[in-house]
Amino acid sequence: MAHHDLQMSAHDCGDCPIRHRAVCARCETDELARLEQMKYYRSYQAGQTVIWSGDRMDFVASVVSGIATLTQTMEDGKRQMVGLLLPSDFVGKPGRQVAAYDVTATTDLVMCCFRKKPFEEMMSSTPHIAQRLLEMTLDELDAAREWMLLLGRKTAREKIASLLAIIARRDASLKLRTAKGSFAFDLPLTREEMADYLGLTLETVSRQISALKKDGVIELEGKRHIQVPNFDLLLEETGDDSDGGFLI
Amino acid sequence: MAHHDLQMSAHDCGDCPIRHRAVCARCETDELARLEQMKYYRSYQAGQTVIWSGDRMDFVASVVSGIATLTQTMEDGKRQMVGLLLPSDFVGKPGRQVAAYDVTATTDLVMCCFRKKPFEEMMSSTPHIAQRLLEMTLDELDAAREWMLLLGRKTAREKIASLLAIIARRDASLKLRTAKGSFAFDLPLTREEMADYLGLTLETVSRQISALKKDGVIELEGKRHIQVPNFDLLLEETGDDSDGGFLI
DNA sequence: CGTTCCGGTTGATCTGCGTCAAGGCCGGAA
DNA sequence: TTCCGGCCTTGACGCAGATCAACCGGAACG
């Protein structure tokens, strides 16, 4: 049973910040109009649970702003994050009745929700949505598999470096770079959330961040603001094949 | 550059063993006819590489019989399996030019290949294929996320038990059970492949299998044939929520 | 036949990370 | 101002699993 602030703000899809990246990316104006009829916004505060694993899902949604996480919990309480939801990412699976994971807002969060039934009907009648959703799901699958390599085979240091590189890269695609090869960004996650993401403990996360700092790979300003003086240096610490293609 | 036996056998889609589970599951007879025109079969021997990561992919395919694996390799040589392809599973991503993973046949393997270009055209013109592919991709994503939990948080013993449970469950859905709660099956993977799947070393895999045997959870007959006298006992070793069915 | 190879097992030892514990920093409430 | 509670860091120690190494059994092959 999720408690949440309900906030009805009537946005126009045309002005939507995620208009060109979300499930609706391919929709024509008439299709958008149809979507507008089944959509509503919800806001959540940082830390709130959006959905509990096992809950009945009566909607699917896109993240409009903020960050949410998908986590799984074992019976002994160990937790593993299995997904990080950023603006434009999609939540929920057409055809599934109940949520498979806990969804939690790690920052203040706004979601654009669609009632499930009409959304599913629309999916089968217009191909644009299903096509875009397939594309997005394939990307998520790739990300999940990259994460499997990280979880299964990387050392703690490589895991931290990989996470920082991913966040830095994502931020770089939104903001502009200060200077070639130099980045700065804020961590959107606590040490514990990073640990849950990386399959580590928060102590190990803390130690490895300190180690990377001591070795000059990163610089800290406060607990959360990170500067990367040389991005290539950071990449070398990830254990990934050099290059990884061109960036961004 | 993949070397492979090329084997042209003209099967009729109507007789296909994976007809009702593969991408083509939803297709009408006229759509099947169209697919038949772009399809061809390929056979691979156990151990052969089907595709190398980075290779250009000019086809997508369904596994007809046998088992293949998807693996990723780090620059220092550590390997992580990120997918297990069973009959009816799909290989390749529409819209992607190059393969992201190594695909290897672990048993003798037959694949039903479709030339990529016409397949993609068909995907955009008829909804049945895209719909089915979305469904399958969502299932794969769930499997990948379950695997992330395993890789990130389970102990070696829990990992082995989970793998055995998955294989047993899959076999049980095909064969019939000997007696309620008692299974027997053959491992389709070597100890090293299991290690690559589980993020362990082959020595640890071997030791944990021996330990499960000593504790009476499983019985071995040769290296590969496994009997599970009490499936619930095995499930308890996986560390998963006791039922996996309804909620607490 | 013996030889070699491959997959597997087992033992000895090492080590990276988890665990347990103490304490620091900072912002918000009283 | 002091106190408190989150969040984070650091140290000491132990252990699960990696590493290194020896050996086993069966199949392929001369």
Coordinates of C-alpha atoms (C1' of nucleotides) in Angstrom, one line a residue:
Chain A
M1 CA 0.0 0.0 0.0
A2 CA 1.9 3.0 -1.2
H3 CA 1.3 6.4 0.4
H4 CA 2.0 9.3 -1.7
D5 CA 1.3 12.9 -2.4
L6 CA -1.1 13.1 -5.2
Q7 CA -0.6 16.1 -7.3
M8 CA -2.7 16.9 -10.3
S9 CA -0.9 19.2 -12.6
A10 CA -2.2 19.4 -16.1
H11 CA 0.8 19.5 -18.3
D12 CA 0.7 19.7 -22.0
C13 CA 2.5 16.8 -23.6
G14 CA 3.9 19.2 -26.1
D15 CA 5.8 21.0 -23.4
C16 CA 6.9 17.8 -21.7
P17 CA 10.6 17.6 -20.9
I18 CA 10.8 13.9 -21.8
R19 CA 8.5 14.2 -24.8
H20 CA 11.2 13.0 -27.2
R21 CA 12.7 10.2 -25.1
A22 CA 9.9 8.5 -23.3
V23 CA 7.4 5.8 -24.5
C24 CA 5.4 8.5 -26.2
A25 CA 8.5 9.6 -28.3
R26 CA 7.1 8.3 -31.6
C27 CA 3.5 9.3 -31.1
E28 CA 1.7 11.6 -33.5
T29 CA -0.4 14.5 -32.1
D30 CA -3.6 12.6 -32.3
E31 CA -2.0 9.7 -30.4
L32 CA -0.8 12.2 -27.8
A33 CA -4.2 13.5 -27.4
R34 CA -5.4 10.0 -26.6
L35 CA -2.6 9.5 -24.1
E36 CA -3.5 12.8 -22.4
Q37 CA -6.9 11.4 -21.6
M38 CA -5.5 8.5 -19.7
K39 CA -2.6 10.2 -18.0
Y40 CA -2.2 11.9 -14.6
Y41 CA 0.8 13.1 -12.6
R42 CA 2.0 11.9 -9.3
S43 CA 4.7 13.4 -7.1
Y44 CA 6.7 11.6 -4.4
Q45 CA 9.2 12.9 -1.9
A46 CA 12.7 11.6 -1.7
G47 CA 12.7 8.4 0.3
Q48 CA 9.1 7.5 -0.4
T49 CA 8.2 4.1 -1.8
V50 CA 6.3 4.3 -5.0
I51 CA 5.4 0.6 -5.3
W52 CA 6.0 -2.4 -3.2
S53 CA 7.0 -5.7 -4.7
G54 CA 3.9 -7.8 -4.9
D55 CA 1.5 -4.9 -5.0
R56 CA -1.1 -4.9 -7.6
M57 CA -0.2 -2.4 -10.4
D58 CA -3.1 -0.4 -11.9
F59 CA -0.9 1.9 -13.8
V60 CA 2.3 2.2 -15.8
A61 CA 4.3 5.4 -15.8
S62 CA 7.2 7.4 -17.1
V63 CA 9.7 9.2 -14.8
V64 CA 9.3 12.9 -15.6
S65 CA 11.9 14.2 -13.2
G66 CA 13.9 12.9 -10.3
I67 CA 15.4 9.4 -9.8
A68 CA 13.8 6.2 -8.6
T69 CA 15.3 2.8 -8.0
L70 CA 14.2 -0.8 -8.5
T71 CA 15.3 -3.1 -5.7
Q72 CA 14.9 -6.8 -4.8
T73 CA 15.2 -8.1 -1.2
M74 CA 16.1 -11.6 -0.1
E75 CA 14.4 -13.3 2.8
D76 CA 17.4 -12.6 5.1
G77 CA 17.1 -8.9 4.2
K78 CA 20.0 -8.5 1.8
R79 CA 19.0 -6.0 -0.9
Q80 CA 20.1 -5.6 -4.5
M81 CA 19.2 -2.7 -6.7
V82 CA 18.3 -4.0 -10.2
G83 CA 17.5 -0.8 -11.9
L84 CA 18.0 2.9 -11.8
L85 CA 15.1 4.9 -13.3
L86 CA 16.0 8.3 -14.7
P87 CA 13.8 10.9 -16.4
S88 CA 12.0 9.3 -19.5
D89 CA 12.5 5.7 -18.1
F90 CA 9.4 3.6 -18.0
V91 CA 7.9 1.7 -15.0
G92 CA 5.6 -1.3 -15.2
K93 CA 5.1 -4.1 -17.6
P94 CA 2.0 -4.4 -19.8
G95 CA 0.6 -7.8 -19.2
R96 CA 1.9 -8.1 -15.7
Q97 CA -0.6 -7.8 -12.8
V98 CA 1.8 -7.3 -9.8
A99 CA 5.0 -5.4 -9.3
A100 CA 8.1 -7.6 -9.3
Y101 CA 10.3 -5.1 -7.5
D102 CA 10.1 -2.3 -4.9
V103 CA 10.2 1.1 -6.6
T104 CA 11.6 3.9 -4.4
A105 CA 12.1 7.6 -5.0
T106 CA 15.7 8.5 -4.1
T107 CA 15.1 12.1 -4.9
D108 CA 11.9 14.1 -5.2
L109 CA 10.1 12.4 -8.1
V110 CA 7.4 13.2 -10.6
M111 CA 5.8 10.5 -12.6
C112 CA 3.5 10.6 -15.6
C113 CA 1.1 7.7 -15.0
F114 CA -1.2 6.0 -17.4
R115 CA -4.1 3.9 -16.4
K116 CA -3.1 0.4 -17.3
K117 CA -6.1 -0.9 -19.1
P118 CA -6.5 1.9 -21.6
F119 CA -2.7 2.0 -22.1
E120 CA -2.7 -1.7 -23.0
E121 CA -5.5 -1.3 -25.4
M122 CA -3.7 1.6 -27.0
M123 CA -0.6 -0.5 -27.2
S124 CA -2.3 -3.2 -29.2
S125 CA -4.1 -0.7 -31.5
T126 CA -1.3 1.7 -32.3
P127 CA 2.2 0.3 -33.1
H128 CA 4.2 3.4 -32.2
I129 CA 4.0 2.8 -28.5
A130 CA 4.9 -0.9 -28.6
Q131 CA 7.7 -0.2 -31.0
R132 CA 9.2 2.5 -28.7
L133 CA 8.7 0.3 -25.7
L134 CA 10.5 -2.5 -27.3
E135 CA 13.4 -0.2 -28.1
M136 CA 13.6 1.0 -24.6
T137 CA 13.3 -2.5 -23.1
L138 CA 16.2 -3.7 -25.3
D139 CA 18.3 -0.9 -24.0
E140 CA 17.4 -1.8 -20.5
L141 CA 18.3 -5.4 -21.1
D142 CA 21.7 -4.3 -22.4
A143 CA 22.2 -2.2 -19.3
A144 CA 21.1 -5.1 -17.0
R145 CA 23.7 -7.4 -18.7
E146 CA 26.4 -4.9 -18.4
W147 CA 25.5 -4.8 -14.7
M148 CA 25.7 -8.5 -14.5
L149 CA 29.3 -8.4 -15.6
L150 CA 30.0 -5.7 -13.0
L151 CA 28.3 -7.7 -10.2
G152 CA 29.8 -11.0 -11.1
R153 CA 33.4 -10.2 -12.0
K154 CA 34.5 -6.7 -11.0
T155 CA 36.5 -5.8 -7.9
A156 CA 35.1 -3.3 -5.4
R157 CA 37.3 -0.5 -6.9
E158 CA 36.3 -1.3 -10.4
K159 CA 32.6 -1.3 -9.4
I160 CA 32.9 2.2 -7.8
A161 CA 34.8 3.5 -10.8
S162 CA 32.2 2.0 -13.2
L163 CA 29.3 3.6 -11.3
L164 CA 31.0 7.0 -11.2
A165 CA 31.8 6.7 -14.9
I166 CA 28.2 6.0 -15.7
I167 CA 26.9 8.9 -13.7
A168 CA 29.5 11.2 -15.1
R169 CA 28.7 10.1 -18.7
R170 CA 25.0 10.6 -18.2
D171 CA 25.4 14.0 -16.7
A172 CA 27.8 15.0 -19.4
S173 CA 25.2 14.3 -22.0
L174 CA 22.9 16.7 -20.3
K175 CA 25.2 19.4 -19.0
L176 CA 28.1 20.7 -20.9
R177 CA 31.6 19.7 -20.0
T178 CA 33.8 22.3 -18.1
A179 CA 36.9 21.3 -20.1
K180 CA 37.8 18.4 -22.3
G181 CA 38.1 15.4 -20.1
S182 CA 37.2 17.1 -16.8
F183 CA 33.8 16.6 -15.2
A184 CA 32.1 17.5 -12.0
F185 CA 28.8 16.1 -10.8
D186 CA 26.7 15.3 -7.7
L187 CA 26.1 11.8 -6.6
P188 CA 22.3 11.2 -6.6
L189 CA 22.8 8.2 -4.2
T190 CA 23.8 7.7 -0.6
R191 CA 26.7 5.4 0.2
E192 CA 24.2 2.7 1.2
E193 CA 22.3 3.0 -2.1
M194 CA 25.5 2.8 -4.0
A195 CA 26.3 -0.4 -2.0
D196 CA 22.9 -1.9 -2.9
Y197 CA 23.5 -1.1 -6.5
L198 CA 27.0 -2.5 -6.6
G199 CA 26.6 -5.6 -4.5
L200 CA 28.9 -4.3 -1.7
T201 CA 28.6 -3.0 1.8
L202 CA 28.4 0.7 2.5
E203 CA 31.7 0.5 4.4
T204 CA 33.5 -0.9 1.3
V205 CA 31.9 1.8 -0.8
S206 CA 33.2 4.5 1.5
R207 CA 36.7 2.9 1.7
Q208 CA 37.0 2.6 -2.1
I209 CA 35.9 6.2 -2.7
S210 CA 38.5 7.3 -0.2
A211 CA 41.1 5.2 -2.0
L212 CA 40.2 6.7 -5.4
K213 CA 40.5 10.1 -3.9
K214 CA 43.9 9.4 -2.3
D215 CA 45.1 8.1 -5.7
G216 CA 44.0 11.3 -7.4
V217 CA 41.4 9.6 -9.6
I218 CA 38.6 11.8 -8.2
E219 CA 38.3 14.8 -5.9
L220 CA 35.6 15.2 -3.3
E221 CA 33.9 18.4 -2.2
G222 CA 31.6 17.5 0.6
K223 CA 30.3 14.0 0.6
R224 CA 28.4 14.1 -2.6
H225 CA 30.1 16.4 -5.1
I226 CA 32.7 14.7 -7.2
Q227 CA 35.2 16.1 -9.7
V228 CA 37.0 14.0 -12.2
P229 CA 40.2 15.7 -13.3
N230 CA 40.9 13.1 -15.9
F231 CA 38.2 11.0 -17.3
D232 CA 40.5 8.5 -19.0
L233 CA 42.1 7.8 -15.7
L234 CA 38.7 7.0 -14.3
L235 CA 37.9 4.8 -17.2
E236 CA 41.1 2.8 -16.7
E237 CA 39.9 1.9 -13.2
T238 CA 36.6 0.4 -14.5
G239 CA 38.3 -2.7 -15.9
D240 CA 36.3 -2.3 -19.1
D241 CA 37.8 -2.7 -22.5
S242 CA 39.4 0.6 -23.4
D243 CA 37.3 2.8 -25.6
G244 CA 33.8 1.3 -25.2
G245 CA 33.1 3.1 -28.4
F246 CA 33.0 6.9 -28.7
L247 CA 31.6 8.6 -25.7
I248 CA 28.1 9.8 -25.2
Chain B
M1 CA 34.4 -14.2 -38.2
A2 CA 32.4 -17.2 -37.3
H3 CA 33.1 -20.6 -38.8
H4 CA 30.2 -22.9 -38.8
D5 CA 28.6 -25.8 -40.5
L6 CA 26.0 -24.6 -42.8
Q7 CA 23.1 -26.9 -43.0
M8 CA 20.1 -26.2 -45.2
S9 CA 17.2 -28.2 -44.1
A10 CA 13.8 -27.1 -45.3
H11 CA 11.5 -27.4 -42.4
D12 CA 7.9 -26.4 -42.5
C13 CA 7.0 -23.9 -39.8
G14 CA 3.9 -25.8 -39.1
D15 CA 6.0 -28.7 -37.8
C16 CA 8.4 -26.6 -35.9
P17 CA 9.0 -27.7 -32.3
I18 CA 9.2 -24.1 -31.2
R19 CA 6.3 -22.8 -33.3
H20 CA 4.2 -21.8 -30.3
R21 CA 6.9 -20.2 -28.1
A22 CA 9.3 -18.4 -30.4
V23 CA 9.0 -14.9 -32.0
C24 CA 6.7 -16.3 -34.6
A25 CA 4.2 -17.6 -32.0
R26 CA 1.5 -15.1 -32.8
C27 CA 1.9 -15.2 -36.5
E28 CA -1.0 -16.2 -38.8
T29 CA -0.4 -18.6 -41.7
D30 CA 0.1 -15.9 -44.2
E31 CA 2.7 -14.2 -42.0
L32 CA 4.5 -17.6 -41.5
A33 CA 4.7 -17.9 -45.2
R34 CA 6.4 -14.6 -45.4
L35 CA 8.8 -15.6 -42.7
E36 CA 9.6 -18.9 -44.5
Q37 CA 11.0 -16.9 -47.3
M38 CA 13.6 -15.1 -45.3
K39 CA 14.6 -18.0 -43.0
Y40 CA 17.3 -20.6 -43.2
Y41 CA 18.7 -23.1 -40.7
R42 CA 22.2 -23.3 -39.3
S43 CA 23.8 -26.0 -37.2
Y44 CA 26.7 -25.6 -34.8
Q45 CA 28.7 -28.2 -32.9
A46 CA 29.0 -28.1 -29.2
G47 CA 31.8 -25.6 -28.3
Q48 CA 31.6 -23.6 -31.6
T49 CA 31.2 -19.9 -31.4
V50 CA 28.1 -18.6 -33.2
I51 CA 28.9 -14.9 -33.1
W52 CA 31.8 -12.9 -31.7
S53 CA 31.1 -9.7 -29.7
G54 CA 31.7 -6.8 -32.1
D55 CA 30.9 -8.8 -35.2
R56 CA 28.5 -7.4 -37.7
M57 CA 25.2 -9.2 -37.4
D58 CA 23.4 -9.8 -40.7
F59 CA 20.7 -12.0 -39.2
V60 CA 18.6 -12.6 -36.1
A61 CA 17.6 -16.1 -35.1
S62 CA 15.6 -18.4 -32.9
V63 CA 17.2 -21.3 -31.1
V64 CA 15.5 -24.4 -32.4
S65 CA 17.3 -27.1 -30.4
G66 CA 20.3 -27.1 -28.1
I67 CA 21.7 -24.6 -25.8
A68 CA 23.8 -21.4 -26.4
T69 CA 25.3 -18.9 -24.0
L70 CA 25.9 -15.2 -24.1
T71 CA 29.1 -14.1 -22.5
Q72 CA 31.0 -10.9 -21.9
T73 CA 34.7 -10.7 -21.3
M74 CA 36.8 -8.1 -19.4
E75 CA 40.1 -6.9 -20.7
D76 CA 41.9 -9.0 -18.1
G77 CA 40.1 -12.1 -19.4
K78 CA 37.5 -12.6 -16.7
R79 CA 34.3 -13.9 -18.2
Q80 CA 30.7 -13.5 -17.2
M81 CA 27.8 -15.3 -18.8
V82 CA 24.9 -12.9 -19.2
G83 CA 22.3 -15.1 -20.8
L84 CA 21.4 -18.7 -21.4
L85 CA 19.6 -19.4 -24.7
L86 CA 17.2 -22.3 -24.7
P87 CA 15.0 -23.6 -27.5
S88 CA 12.6 -20.8 -28.7
D89 CA 14.9 -18.0 -27.3
F90 CA 15.7 -15.2 -29.7
V91 CA 19.2 -13.9 -30.6
G92 CA 20.0 -10.5 -32.0
K93 CA 18.4 -7.1 -31.7
P94 CA 16.5 -5.4 -34.4
G95 CA 18.1 -2.0 -34.9
R96 CA 21.6 -3.0 -33.7
Q97 CA 24.4 -3.4 -36.2
V98 CA 26.9 -5.4 -34.2
A99 CA 26.7 -8.1 -31.6
A100 CA 27.2 -7.0 -28.0
Y101 CA 28.2 -10.4 -26.7
D102 CA 29.9 -13.7 -27.7
V103 CA 27.3 -16.3 -28.5
T104 CA 28.6 -19.9 -28.1
A105 CA 27.0 -23.3 -28.6
T106 CA 27.4 -25.3 -25.4
T107 CA 25.6 -28.3 -27.0
D108 CA 25.0 -29.1 -30.6
L109 CA 22.8 -26.3 -31.7
V110 CA 20.3 -25.6 -34.5
M111 CA 19.2 -22.1 -35.2
C112 CA 16.4 -20.7 -37.4
C113 CA 17.9 -17.6 -38.9
F114 CA 16.2 -14.7 -40.5
R115 CA 17.9 -12.2 -42.8
K116 CA 17.9 -9.0 -40.7
K117 CA 16.8 -6.5 -43.3
P118 CA 13.5 -8.2 -44.3
F119 CA 12.9 -9.3 -40.8
E120 CA 13.1 -5.7 -39.6
E121 CA 10.8 -4.6 -42.4
M122 CA 8.3 -7.2 -41.4
M123 CA 8.5 -6.1 -37.8
S124 CA 7.4 -2.6 -38.7
S125 CA 4.7 -3.7 -41.0
T126 CA 3.0 -6.5 -39.0
P127 CA 2.5 -6.0 -35.3
H128 CA 2.4 -9.7 -34.2
I129 CA 6.1 -10.1 -34.3
A130 CA 7.0 -6.9 -32.4
Q131 CA 4.4 -7.7 -29.8
R132 CA 5.7 -11.2 -29.2
L133 CA 9.3 -9.9 -29.2
L134 CA 8.4 -7.3 -26.6
E135 CA 6.9 -10.0 -24.4
M136 CA 10.0 -12.2 -24.7
T137 CA 12.3 -9.2 -24.0
L138 CA 10.4 -8.3 -20.9
D139 CA 10.7 -11.9 -19.7
E140 CA 14.4 -11.8 -20.4
L141 CA 14.7 -8.5 -18.5
D142 CA 13.1 -10.1 -15.5
A143 CA 15.4 -13.1 -15.7
A144 CA 18.4 -10.7 -16.0
R145 CA 17.3 -8.9 -12.9
E146 CA 16.8 -12.0 -10.9
W147 CA 20.3 -12.9 -12.0
M148 CA 21.6 -9.6 -10.7
L149 CA 20.3 -10.4 -7.3
L150 CA 22.0 -13.7 -7.4
L151 CA 25.3 -12.3 -8.6
G152 CA 25.3 -9.4 -6.1
R153 CA 24.0 -10.9 -3.0
K154 CA 23.9 -14.7 -2.9
T155 CA 26.5 -16.9 -1.3
A156 CA 28.3 -19.6 -3.4
R157 CA 26.0 -22.3 -2.0
E158 CA 22.9 -20.3 -2.7
K159 CA 24.1 -19.6 -6.2
I160 CA 24.6 -23.3 -7.0
A161 CA 21.3 -24.2 -5.5
S162 CA 19.6 -21.5 -7.5
L163 CA 21.1 -22.7 -10.7
L164 CA 20.1 -26.3 -10.1
A165 CA 16.6 -25.2 -9.2
I166 CA 16.2 -23.2 -12.4
I167 CA 17.5 -26.1 -14.5
A168 CA 15.3 -28.6 -12.6
R169 CA 12.3 -26.4 -13.0
R170 CA 12.8 -25.9 -16.7
D171 CA 13.3 -29.6 -17.3
A172 CA 10.2 -30.4 -15.2
S173 CA 8.1 -28.3 -17.4
L174 CA 9.2 -30.4 -20.4
K175 CA 9.5 -33.9 -19.0
L176 CA 7.2 -35.3 -16.5
R177 CA 8.2 -35.7 -12.8
T178 CA 9.1 -39.1 -11.5
A179 CA 7.3 -38.6 -8.2
K180 CA 6.0 -35.5 -6.5
G181 CA 9.0 -33.5 -5.4
S182 CA 11.6 -35.7 -6.9
F183 CA 13.5 -34.8 -10.0
A184 CA 16.5 -36.0 -12.1
F185 CA 18.2 -34.1 -14.8
D186 CA 21.5 -33.7 -16.7
L187 CA 23.6 -30.6 -16.3
P188 CA 23.9 -28.9 -19.7
L189 CA 27.0 -27.0 -18.5
T190 CA 30.5 -27.8 -17.5
R191 CA 31.8 -26.7 -14.1
E192 CA 33.6 -23.8 -15.7
E193 CA 30.5 -22.7 -17.6
M194 CA 28.6 -22.8 -14.4
A195 CA 31.3 -20.7 -12.7
D196 CA 31.0 -18.2 -15.5
Y197 CA 27.3 -18.0 -15.1
L198 CA 27.5 -17.7 -11.3
G199 CA 30.4 -15.3 -10.9
L200 CA 32.5 -17.9 -9.2
T201 CA 35.5 -20.1 -9.9
L202 CA 35.2 -23.6 -11.1
E203 CA 36.9 -24.8 -7.9
T204 CA 34.2 -23.2 -5.8
V205 CA 31.5 -24.6 -8.0
S206 CA 33.0 -28.1 -7.6
R207 CA 33.3 -27.7 -3.8
Q208 CA 29.8 -26.5 -3.4
I209 CA 28.3 -29.2 -5.5
S210 CA 30.2 -31.7 -3.3
A211 CA 28.9 -30.0 -0.2
L212 CA 25.3 -30.2 -1.4
K213 CA 25.8 -33.8 -2.1
K214 CA 27.4 -34.5 1.3
D215 CA 24.4 -32.7 2.9
G216 CA 21.9 -34.9 1.0
V217 CA 20.4 -32.0 -0.9
I218 CA 21.3 -33.6 -4.3
E219 CA 22.7 -36.9 -5.5
L220 CA 25.2 -37.3 -8.2
E221 CA 25.5 -40.1 -10.8
G222 CA 28.6 -39.4 -12.8
K223 CA 29.6 -35.8 -13.1
R224 CA 26.6 -34.5 -14.9
H225 CA 23.5 -36.4 -13.8
I226 CA 21.8 -34.9 -10.8
Q227 CA 18.9 -36.2 -8.7
V228 CA 17.0 -34.1 -6.3
P229 CA 15.3 -36.2 -3.7
N230 CA 13.4 -33.3 -2.2
F231 CA 12.8 -30.2 -4.2
D232 CA 11.7 -28.1 -1.3
L233 CA 15.0 -28.9 0.4
L234 CA 16.8 -27.5 -2.6
L235 CA 14.6 -24.4 -2.7
E236 CA 15.5 -23.7 0.9
E237 CA 19.1 -23.5 -0.1
T238 CA 18.5 -20.9 -2.8
G239 CA 17.9 -18.1 -0.3
D240 CA 14.8 -17.0 -2.2
D241 CA 11.6 -16.0 -0.5
S242 CA 10.0 -19.3 0.6
D243 CA 7.3 -19.5 -2.0
G244 CA 7.7 -17.0 -4.8
G245 CA 3.9 -17.2 -5.2
F246 CA 1.5 -15.1 -3.2
L247 CA 2.7 -12.5 -0.8
I248 CA 3.5 -12.9 2.9
Chain C
dC1 C1' 48.1 -51.0 -24.4
dG2 C1' 50.3 -46.7 -22.8
dT3 C1' 49.9 -41.7 -23.5
dT4 C1' 47.7 -37.5 -23.6
dC5 C1' 44.1 -34.5 -22.8
dC6 C1' 40.0 -32.8 -20.7
dG7 C1' 36.9 -32.2 -17.1
dG8 C1' 36.5 -32.6 -12.5
dT9 C1' 37.9 -33.0 -7.4
dT10 C1' 40.4 -31.9 -3.4
dG11 C1' 43.9 -29.7 -0.4
dA12 C1' 46.7 -25.7 1.3
dT13 C1' 47.1 -21.0 1.5
dC14 C1' 46.1 -16.2 0.6
dT15 C1' 43.3 -12.0 0.4
dG16 C1' 39.4 -8.9 -0.5
dC17 C1' 35.6 -7.8 1.4
dG18 C1' 32.2 -8.3 5.1
dT19 C1' 31.4 -7.6 9.9
dC20 C1' 31.6 -5.2 14.2
dA21 C1' 32.7 -1.2 16.4
dA22 C1' 33.9 3.6 17.4
dG23 C1' 33.8 8.2 16.2
dG24 C1' 33.4 12.5 13.1
dC25 C1' 30.5 15.9 10.6
dC26 C1' 26.5 18.6 9.9
dG27 C1' 21.9 20.3 9.9
dG28 C1' 17.7 20.7 12.4
dA29 C1' 15.0 21.0 16.7
dA30 C1' 14.7 22.6 21.3
Chain D
dT1 C1' 23.8 27.1 22.7
dT2 C1' 23.4 21.9 23.2
dC3 C1' 21.5 17.7 21.8
dC4 C1' 20.2 14.4 18.5
dG5 C1' 19.9 11.5 14.3
dG6 C1' 21.5 10.8 9.5
dC7 C1' 25.2 10.0 6.9
dC8 C1' 29.8 9.0 6.4
dT9 C1' 34.6 7.5 7.6
dT10 C1' 38.1 4.6 9.7
dG11 C1' 40.1 0.8 12.2
dA12 C1' 40.5 -4.2 13.7
dC13 C1' 39.5 -8.7 12.7
dG14 C1' 37.5 -12.9 10.6
dC15 C1' 35.9 -15.6 6.8
dA16 C1' 34.1 -16.9 2.2
dG17 C1' 35.9 -17.7 -1.8
dA18 C1' 40.1 -17.0 -5.0
dT19 C1' 44.4 -18.8 -6.1
dC20 C1' 47.9 -22.2 -6.6
dA21 C1' 48.8 -26.9 -7.0
dA22 C1' 48.4 -31.9 -7.0
dC23 C1' 45.8 -35.6 -8.5
dC24 C1' 41.9 -38.7 -10.5
dG25 C1' 39.2 -41.1 -14.1
dG26 C1' 37.6 -41.7 -18.6
dA27 C1' 37.7 -41.0 -23.6
dA28 C1' 40.4 -40.4 -27.7
dC29 C1' 44.3 -41.8 -30.1
dG30 C1' 48.8 -43.2 -31.4

